[in-house]
CSV table of C-alpha atoms in Angstrom, one decimal:
chain,number,residue,atom,x,y,z
A,1,UNK,CA,-34.9,54.3,105.2
A,2,UNK,CA,-37.6,54.0,103.0
A,3,UNK,CA,-38.8,56.3,101.5
A,4,UNK,CA,-42.1,56.4,99.5
A,5,UNK,CA,-43.2,59.0,97.2
A,6,UNK,CA,-45.0,61.4,97.9
A,7,UNK,CA,-44.1,62.0,101.2
A,8,UNK,CA,-46.4,64.8,101.8
A,9,UNK,CA,-49.6,62.7,101.3
A,10,UNK,CA,-49.0,59.5,102.9
A,11,UNK,CA,-48.6,61.9,106.2
A,12,UNK,CA,-51.8,63.3,105.4
A,13,UNK,CA,-53.4,60.4,104.6
A,14,UNK,CA,-51.9,58.4,108.2
A,15,UNK,CA,-52.7,61.7,109.7
A,16,UNK,CA,-57.0,60.6,108.9
A,17,UNK,CA,-56.8,57.1,107.9
A,18,UNK,CA,-55.3,56.1,111.9
A,19,UNK,CA,-56.7,58.6,113.8
A,20,UNK,CA,-60.0,56.9,111.6
A,21,UNK,CA,-59.4,53.2,113.4
A,22,UNK,CA,-58.6,54.6,116.2
A,23,UNK,CA,-62.2,55.6,116.5
A,24,UNK,CA,-63.2,52.0,115.3
A,25,UNK,CA,-65.5,50.6,118.6
A,26,UNK,CA,-62.4,51.4,120.7
A,27,UNK,CA,-65.3,50.4,123.7
A,28,UNK,CA,-67.7,47.9,122.3
A,29,UNK,CA,-65.8,47.2,119.1
A,30,UNK,CA,-62.7,45.3,121.1
A,31,UNK,CA,-64.2,41.9,120.6
A,32,UNK,CA,-63.0,38.9,123.6
A,33,UNK,CA,-60.0,37.3,121.4
A,34,UNK,CA,-57.9,40.9,120.6
A,35,UNK,CA,-58.4,41.8,124.2
A,36,UNK,CA,-57.6,38.9,125.9
A,37,UNK,CA,-54.4,38.7,123.0
A,38,UNK,CA,-53.3,42.5,124.4
A,39,UNK,CA,-54.3,41.4,127.8
A,40,UNK,CA,-51.6,38.7,126.8
A,41,UNK,CA,-48.8,41.3,125.6
A,42,UNK,CA,-49.2,43.5,128.8
A,43,UNK,CA,-51.1,46.0,126.7
A,44,UNK,CA,-53.7,48.4,129.4
A,45,UNK,CA,-56.7,47.2,127.4
A,46,UNK,CA,-60.7,47.1,129.0
A,47,UNK,CA,-61.8,43.4,128.1
A,48,UNK,CA,-64.8,42.2,128.5
A,49,UNK,CA,-65.1,38.3,129.0
A,50,UNK,CA,-63.4,36.0,126.8
A,51,UNK,CA,-65.0,34.7,124.5
A,52,UNK,CA,-66.6,30.8,126.7
A,53,UNK,CA,-65.2,27.2,125.6
A,54,UNK,CA,-61.8,25.4,123.6
A,55,UNK,CA,-60.8,26.7,120.5
A,56,UNK,CA,-61.6,24.1,118.1
A,57,UNK,CA,-60.5,23.0,114.6
A,58,UNK,CA,-60.4,20.4,111.6
A,59,UNK,CA,-58.2,19.4,108.7
A,60,UNK,CA,-60.1,19.3,105.0
A,61,UNK,CA,-58.4,18.7,101.4
A,62,UNK,CA,-59.9,19.2,98.0
A,63,UNK,CA,-58.2,18.5,94.9
A,64,UNK,CA,-58.4,20.3,91.9
A,65,UNK,CA,-56.6,17.6,89.5
A,66,UNK,CA,-54.4,15.6,90.5
A,67,UNK,CA,-53.6,18.3,93.3
A,68,UNK,CA,-54.1,17.7,97.4
A,69,UNK,CA,-55.2,20.9,99.1
A,70,UNK,CA,-54.7,21.2,102.8
A,71,UNK,CA,-57.6,23.7,104.2
A,72,UNK,CA,-57.5,24.6,107.4
A,73,UNK,CA,-60.9,25.4,110.6
A,74,UNK,CA,-60.3,27.4,113.8
A,75,UNK,CA,-63.2,28.3,115.9
A,76,UNK,CA,-64.2,28.4,119.3
A,77,UNK,CA,-66.4,25.2,120.3
A,78,UNK,CA,-67.4,22.0,117.5
A,79,UNK,CA,-69.8,23.0,115.0
A,80,UNK,CA,-73.5,21.5,116.6
A,81,UNK,CA,-76.3,20.3,114.4
A,82,UNK,CA,-79.1,23.7,114.4
A,83,UNK,CA,-76.7,26.5,115.8
A,84,UNK,CA,-77.0,29.8,114.6
A,85,UNK,CA,-74.0,30.7,112.1
A,86,UNK,CA,-71.1,32.8,112.6
A,87,UNK,CA,-69.6,35.1,110.3
A,88,UNK,CA,-66.9,33.3,107.7
A,89,UNK,CA,-63.4,34.6,107.6
A,90,UNK,CA,-60.9,33.1,104.5
A,91,UNK,CA,-57.3,33.8,105.1
A,92,UNK,CA,-55.1,34.3,102.2
A,93,UNK,CA,-51.1,33.7,102.5
A,94,UNK,CA,-49.1,35.4,100.1
A,95,UNK,CA,-46.1,34.9,98.6
A,96,UNK,CA,-43.4,33.3,101.2
A,97,UNK,CA,-44.9,31.3,103.6
A,98,UNK,CA,-47.9,29.0,104.1
A,99,UNK,CA,-51.3,29.1,105.9
A,100,UNK,CA,-50.5,28.2,109.5
A,101,UNK,CA,-46.9,30.8,109.7
A,102,UNK,CA,-49.2,33.2,108.8
A,103,UNK,CA,-51.5,32.8,110.3
A,104,UNK,CA,-51.4,30.5,113.6
A,105,UNK,CA,-48.4,30.8,115.0
A,106,UNK,CA,-46.9,29.7,118.2
A,107,UNK,CA,-44.0,31.6,119.1
A,108,UNK,CA,-43.8,30.9,122.9
A,109,UNK,CA,-44.1,32.5,125.9
A,110,UNK,CA,-44.0,35.4,123.3
A,111,UNK,CA,-48.5,36.5,123.5
A,112,UNK,CA,-50.9,35.6,121.2
A,113,UNK,CA,-49.5,36.0,117.9
A,114,UNK,CA,-52.2,33.3,115.7
A,115,UNK,CA,-54.3,36.0,113.8
A,116,UNK,CA,-56.6,32.7,113.6
A,117,UNK,CA,-57.2,32.2,117.3
A,118,UNK,CA,-57.6,35.7,118.3
A,119,UNK,CA,-60.7,36.1,115.5
A,120,UNK,CA,-62.1,32.7,115.9
A,121,UNK,CA,-62.8,34.3,119.9
A,122,UNK,CA,-63.9,37.1,118.0
A,123,UNK,CA,-67.0,34.9,117.4
A,124,UNK,CA,-65.8,34.0,113.5
A,125,UNK,CA,-65.4,30.8,112.1
A,126,UNK,CA,-62.5,31.1,110.8
A,127,UNK,CA,-60.9,29.4,107.2
A,128,UNK,CA,-57.2,29.3,105.1
A,129,UNK,CA,-55.7,26.8,102.9
A,130,UNK,CA,-52.6,26.6,101.4
A,131,UNK,CA,-52.5,27.4,98.1
A,132,UNK,CA,-50.5,24.9,95.4
A,133,UNK,CA,-47.2,24.8,96.2
A,134,UNK,CA,-46.7,25.9,99.7
A,135,UNK,CA,-47.7,24.4,103.3
A,136,UNK,CA,-49.1,20.1,103.5
A,137,UNK,CA,-51.0,20.9,99.8
A,138,UNK,CA,-49.0,19.6,96.5
A,139,UNK,CA,-46.1,20.3,95.3
A,140,UNK,CA,-46.3,20.3,91.1
A,141,UNK,CA,-44.9,20.7,87.8
A,142,UNK,CA,-46.8,24.7,88.2
A,143,UNK,CA,-46.0,28.0,89.2
A,144,UNK,CA,-48.9,29.0,91.4
A,145,UNK,CA,-49.3,32.1,90.1
A,146,UNK,CA,-52.3,34.4,91.0
A,147,UNK,CA,-54.6,33.4,88.5
A,148,UNK,CA,-53.4,30.0,90.1
A,149,UNK,CA,-54.6,30.8,93.8
A,150,UNK,CA,-57.8,32.3,92.3
A,151,UNK,CA,-58.6,28.1,91.0
A,152,UNK,CA,-58.1,27.4,94.3
A,153,UNK,CA,-59.6,29.3,96.7
A,154,UNK,CA,-63.0,28.7,94.1
A,155,UNK,CA,-62.7,24.6,95.3
A,156,UNK,CA,-61.9,25.7,99.0
A,157,UNK,CA,-64.9,28.4,98.9
A,158,UNK,CA,-67.4,24.8,98.4
A,159,UNK,CA,-66.0,23.3,101.1
A,160,UNK,CA,-66.6,25.8,103.1
A,161,UNK,CA,-70.5,25.7,101.3
A,162,UNK,CA,-70.9,22.6,102.5
A,163,UNK,CA,-69.8,23.2,106.1
A,164,UNK,CA,-71.3,25.7,107.0
A,165,UNK,CA,-74.2,26.8,104.9
A,166,UNK,CA,-72.7,30.4,103.6
A,167,UNK,CA,-71.6,30.3,100.2
A,168,UNK,CA,-71.0,34.6,101.1
A,169,UNK,CA,-67.9,34.5,103.3
A,170,UNK,CA,-65.3,37.7,104.3
A,171,UNK,CA,-61.7,37.4,102.4
A,172,UNK,CA,-59.0,38.4,104.6
A,173,UNK,CA,-55.2,38.6,102.3
A,174,UNK,CA,-52.2,39.4,102.7
A,175,UNK,CA,-49.4,40.8,100.3
A,176,UNK,CA,-49.5,38.7,97.2
A,177,UNK,CA,-52.8,37.1,99.0
A,178,UNK,CA,-54.7,39.9,99.0
A,179,UNK,CA,-53.9,40.2,95.2
A,180,UNK,CA,-55.5,36.3,95.1
A,181,UNK,CA,-58.4,37.8,97.6
A,182,UNK,CA,-58.5,40.4,95.2
A,183,UNK,CA,-58.9,38.6,91.7
A,184,UNK,CA,-61.2,35.4,93.6
A,185,UNK,CA,-63.8,38.5,94.5
A,186,UNK,CA,-63.5,40.3,91.4
A,187,UNK,CA,-64.3,36.8,89.6
A,188,UNK,CA,-66.9,35.5,92.4
A,189,UNK,CA,-68.2,39.0,93.5
A,190,UNK,CA,-71.8,36.9,94.8
A,191,UNK,CA,-69.3,34.7,97.1
A,192,UNK,CA,-67.3,37.1,99.1
A,193,UNK,CA,-68.7,40.0,101.3
A,194,UNK,CA,-66.2,41.7,103.0
A,195,UNK,CA,-62.7,42.4,102.1
A,196,UNK,CA,-59.7,43.2,104.2
A,197,UNK,CA,-56.6,43.7,101.9
A,198,UNK,CA,-53.9,43.9,103.5
A,199,UNK,CA,-49.8,44.8,102.5
A,200,UNK,CA,-51.9,44.8,99.0
A,201,UNK,CA,-49.9,46.1,95.9
A,202,UNK,CA,-52.0,47.5,92.9
A,203,UNK,CA,-49.6,48.8,89.5
A,204,UNK,CA,-46.4,48.6,91.5
A,205,UNK,CA,-45.2,52.1,90.9
A,206,UNK,CA,-42.3,53.2,93.2
A,207,UNK,CA,-42.1,50.2,95.0
A,208,UNK,CA,-38.5,50.0,96.1
A,209,UNK,CA,-39.8,45.9,96.9
A,210,UNK,CA,-40.4,45.0,93.7
A,211,UNK,CA,-38.0,47.2,92.3
A,212,UNK,CA,-35.3,45.1,93.2
A,213,UNK,CA,-37.0,41.9,93.0
A,214,UNK,CA,-37.6,42.4,89.2
A,215,UNK,CA,-33.8,42.1,89.1
A,216,UNK,CA,-34.5,38.7,88.5
A,217,UNK,CA,-37.4,38.0,87.2
A,218,UNK,CA,-35.6,36.3,84.0
A,219,UNK,CA,-35.4,33.7,86.6
A,220,UNK,CA,-38.9,33.6,87.3
A,221,UNK,CA,-39.6,33.4,84.0
A,222,UNK,CA,-37.4,30.3,83.0
A,223,UNK,CA,-38.3,28.5,86.8
A,224,UNK,CA,-41.0,27.3,88.3
A,225,UNK,CA,-39.8,27.3,92.1
A,226,UNK,CA,-37.5,29.4,93.6
A,227,UNK,CA,-35.3,28.6,97.5
A,228,UNK,CA,-36.9,29.7,100.3
A,229,UNK,CA,-33.9,29.3,103.2
A,230,UNK,CA,-34.1,30.3,106.6
A,231,UNK,CA,-32.2,33.3,105.5
A,232,UNK,CA,-34.6,34.7,103.1
A,233,UNK,CA,-37.7,34.2,105.8
A,234,UNK,CA,-35.5,36.1,107.8
A,235,UNK,CA,-35.4,39.1,104.6
A,236,UNK,CA,-38.6,39.3,105.0
A,237,UNK,CA,-38.6,40.8,108.4
A,238,UNK,CA,-35.4,43.1,107.9
A,239,UNK,CA,-36.2,44.4,104.0
A,240,UNK,CA,-38.5,47.6,105.2
A,241,UNK,CA,-35.9,48.4,107.7
A,242,UNK,CA,-37.9,48.2,110.3
A,243,UNK,CA,-36.1,44.7,112.1
A,244,UNK,CA,-37.3,46.1,115.1
A,245,UNK,CA,-41.3,46.1,115.1
A,246,UNK,CA,-40.8,41.9,115.1
A,247,UNK,CA,-39.7,39.8,117.6
A,248,UNK,CA,-36.7,37.5,116.4
A,249,UNK,CA,-38.8,34.9,118.8
A,250,UNK,CA,-41.2,35.1,115.8
A,251,UNK,CA,-38.6,34.9,113.5
A,252,UNK,CA,-36.8,31.9,115.3
A,253,UNK,CA,-40.3,30.5,115.5
A,254,UNK,CA,-41.6,30.9,111.3
A,255,UNK,CA,-38.8,30.1,110.0
A,256,UNK,CA,-38.6,26.7,112.2
A,257,UNK,CA,-42.2,26.4,111.5
A,258,UNK,CA,-41.7,26.7,107.6
A,259,UNK,CA,-38.3,24.6,106.9
A,260,UNK,CA,-40.1,21.7,107.8
A,261,UNK,CA,-41.9,22.1,104.4
A,262,UNK,CA,-38.5,22.2,102.7
A,263,UNK,CA,-37.2,25.6,100.8
A,264,UNK,CA,-38.3,26.2,98.1
A,265,UNK,CA,-41.7,27.2,96.9
A,266,UNK,CA,-43.6,29.1,93.7
A,267,UNK,CA,-42.2,31.8,92.2
A,268,UNK,CA,-45.5,32.3,90.3
A,269,UNK,CA,-46.9,35.4,92.5
A,270,UNK,CA,-43.2,36.5,92.1
A,271,UNK,CA,-43.8,36.7,88.6
A,272,UNK,CA,-47.1,38.2,88.6
A,273,UNK,CA,-46.7,40.9,90.9
A,274,UNK,CA,-42.5,41.7,88.9
A,275,UNK,CA,-43.8,41.8,85.3
A,276,UNK,CA,-48.1,41.2,85.2
A,277,UNK,CA,-49.1,44.4,87.0
A,278,UNK,CA,-52.1,44.9,87.3
A,279,UNK,CA,-53.7,41.9,88.2
A,280,UNK,CA,-56.9,43.3,89.5
A,281,UNK,CA,-59.7,45.8,88.2
A,282,UNK,CA,-60.3,48.4,91.2
A,283,UNK,CA,-63.8,48.6,89.2
A,284,UNK,CA,-65.3,45.1,89.5
A,285,UNK,CA,-64.3,44.9,93.3
A,286,UNK,CA,-67.9,45.0,94.7
A,287,UNK,CA,-67.2,44.2,97.9
A,288,UNK,CA,-66.6,46.7,101.4
A,289,UNK,CA,-62.8,46.5,101.1
A,290,UNK,CA,-60.1,47.7,103.7
A,291,UNK,CA,-57.0,49.2,102.3
A,292,UNK,CA,-54.7,48.2,105.2
A,293,UNK,CA,-50.8,49.0,105.6
A,294,UNK,CA,-47.6,49.2,107.6
A,295,UNK,CA,-46.1,52.5,107.4
A,296,UNK,CA,-43.0,51.3,106.4
A,297,UNK,CA,-44.2,48.6,103.7
A,298,UNK,CA,-41.9,49.1,101.4
A,299,UNK,CA,-44.0,46.6,98.7
A,300,UNK,CA,-46.7,49.8,97.1
A,301,UNK,CA,-46.6,53.7,98.0
A,302,UNK,CA,-49.9,55.2,99.4
A,303,UNK,CA,-50.1,56.9,95.7
A,304,UNK,CA,-50.4,53.4,94.7
A,305,UNK,CA,-53.4,51.7,96.8
A,306,UNK,CA,-55.2,55.4,96.8
A,307,UNK,CA,-55.8,55.4,93.2
A,308,UNK,CA,-56.7,51.9,93.2
A,309,UNK,CA,-59.1,53.3,97.0
A,310,UNK,CA,-60.4,55.6,94.7
A,311,UNK,CA,-61.7,53.9,92.0
A,312,UNK,CA,-63.9,50.8,94.4
A,313,UNK,CA,-67.9,51.1,93.6
A,314,UNK,CA,-68.4,51.1,96.7
A,315,UNK,CA,-68.8,53.6,99.2
A,316,UNK,CA,-68.3,51.1,102.3
A,317,UNK,CA,-64.5,51.3,102.1
A,318,UNK,CA,-61.3,52.5,104.6
A,319,UNK,CA,-58.4,53.3,104.0
A,320,UNK,CA,-55.8,52.7,106.9
A,321,UNK,CA,-52.5,52.7,107.4
A,322,UNK,CA,-51.0,51.5,110.9
A,323,UNK,CA,-47.9,53.1,113.1
A,324,UNK,CA,-44.6,51.6,112.9
A,325,UNK,CA,-45.4,48.2,111.6
A,326,UNK,CA,-44.0,46.9,108.2
A,327,UNK,CA,-44.3,44.7,105.7
A,328,UNK,CA,-45.7,41.6,107.6
A,329,UNK,CA,-48.1,43.5,110.4
A,330,UNK,CA,-50.1,40.3,111.5
A,331,UNK,CA,-46.7,39.4,113.2
A,332,UNK,CA,-45.2,42.5,114.2
A,333,UNK,CA,-45.2,44.1,117.3
A,334,UNK,CA,-48.1,46.7,116.5
A,335,UNK,CA,-50.5,43.6,115.5
A,336,UNK,CA,-52.5,44.0,118.6
A,337,UNK,CA,-53.5,48.2,116.0
A,338,UNK,CA,-54.2,46.1,113.4
A,339,UNK,CA,-56.2,43.1,114.8
A,340,UNK,CA,-58.3,45.5,116.2
A,341,UNK,CA,-58.6,47.5,112.5
A,342,UNK,CA,-59.3,44.6,110.9
A,343,UNK,CA,-62.3,43.6,113.4
A,344,UNK,CA,-63.7,47.0,113.5
A,345,UNK,CA,-63.9,47.2,110.2
A,346,UNK,CA,-65.6,42.8,109.4
A,347,UNK,CA,-67.6,43.6,112.0
A,348,UNK,CA,-69.6,47.3,110.9
A,349,UNK,CA,-72.9,47.5,111.8
A,350,UNK,CA,-75.3,47.7,108.2
A,351,UNK,CA,-75.9,51.0,106.7
A,352,UNK,CA,-78.4,52.5,107.0
A,353,UNK,CA,-80.6,54.1,103.1
């Protein structure tokens, strides 16, 4: 089992933040998407009626020079003229998997795994995209680093604004996707509303995962793609010594879906995370922020994340630790706890001055 540094600090933070997350809207805050998903998994939840209507989806494209970028959207019911705008949630994927396997995975017979479905039923207009070199988007000679990802998000934001009429939306990112989302919020503060940073990394000090990954930094400097085969995808779920927190059927489904796009992905985010941290200045992130991590995540220590958290200028901020959860909480067995904490943060009532 991997131990983070300053274990006493971590335990103290964990007790406080888990309790805080548990207290956020156990009744009214349990929105219909979370509740219906939990019921499908057999969880004992007092669920309100599910949001009416079928989930509608659509695909969009935008261009970055000659590169085609794929954008995907889900919500309950198709858009109609004159309807009341729904809050927009844009999800940003990480280093090794594309958008749909990250946030819209189907695992037959195993309950709900699509975070997009859950938050669509919670009343959000949910969007995501494949960054350059991933999924349905174009492959190129670039390495799709964090800077490139921010440019992708700027282009996607224009599509979202055109289709929804909303220029300021919520952003969610996990792992290097959290760095992309935070870097975007830093660059476009007027476009980023509430910001959820999951499995984020600030300086990377004391990170077991990044220490191991840094052994290949010379390769990342000289190659723009790396091998991402079945074994590599599976290793994502075992490296934090909590393989029991994932259903093997989910891993099989993810491998099958992701390898449809080939066995190579860009190296840019791996290079950035091993050689170029920090990539985000917390003092320049003006949005309300939720920092959320699994208690077994090896990508960043609690001390590293708290260093970032304490510098955030917006007093509307939370630090949540989810128990029995590793680096990929969106597809872990405790994803319902995790989704609840995220939903509670995104649906906080406005503060009274």
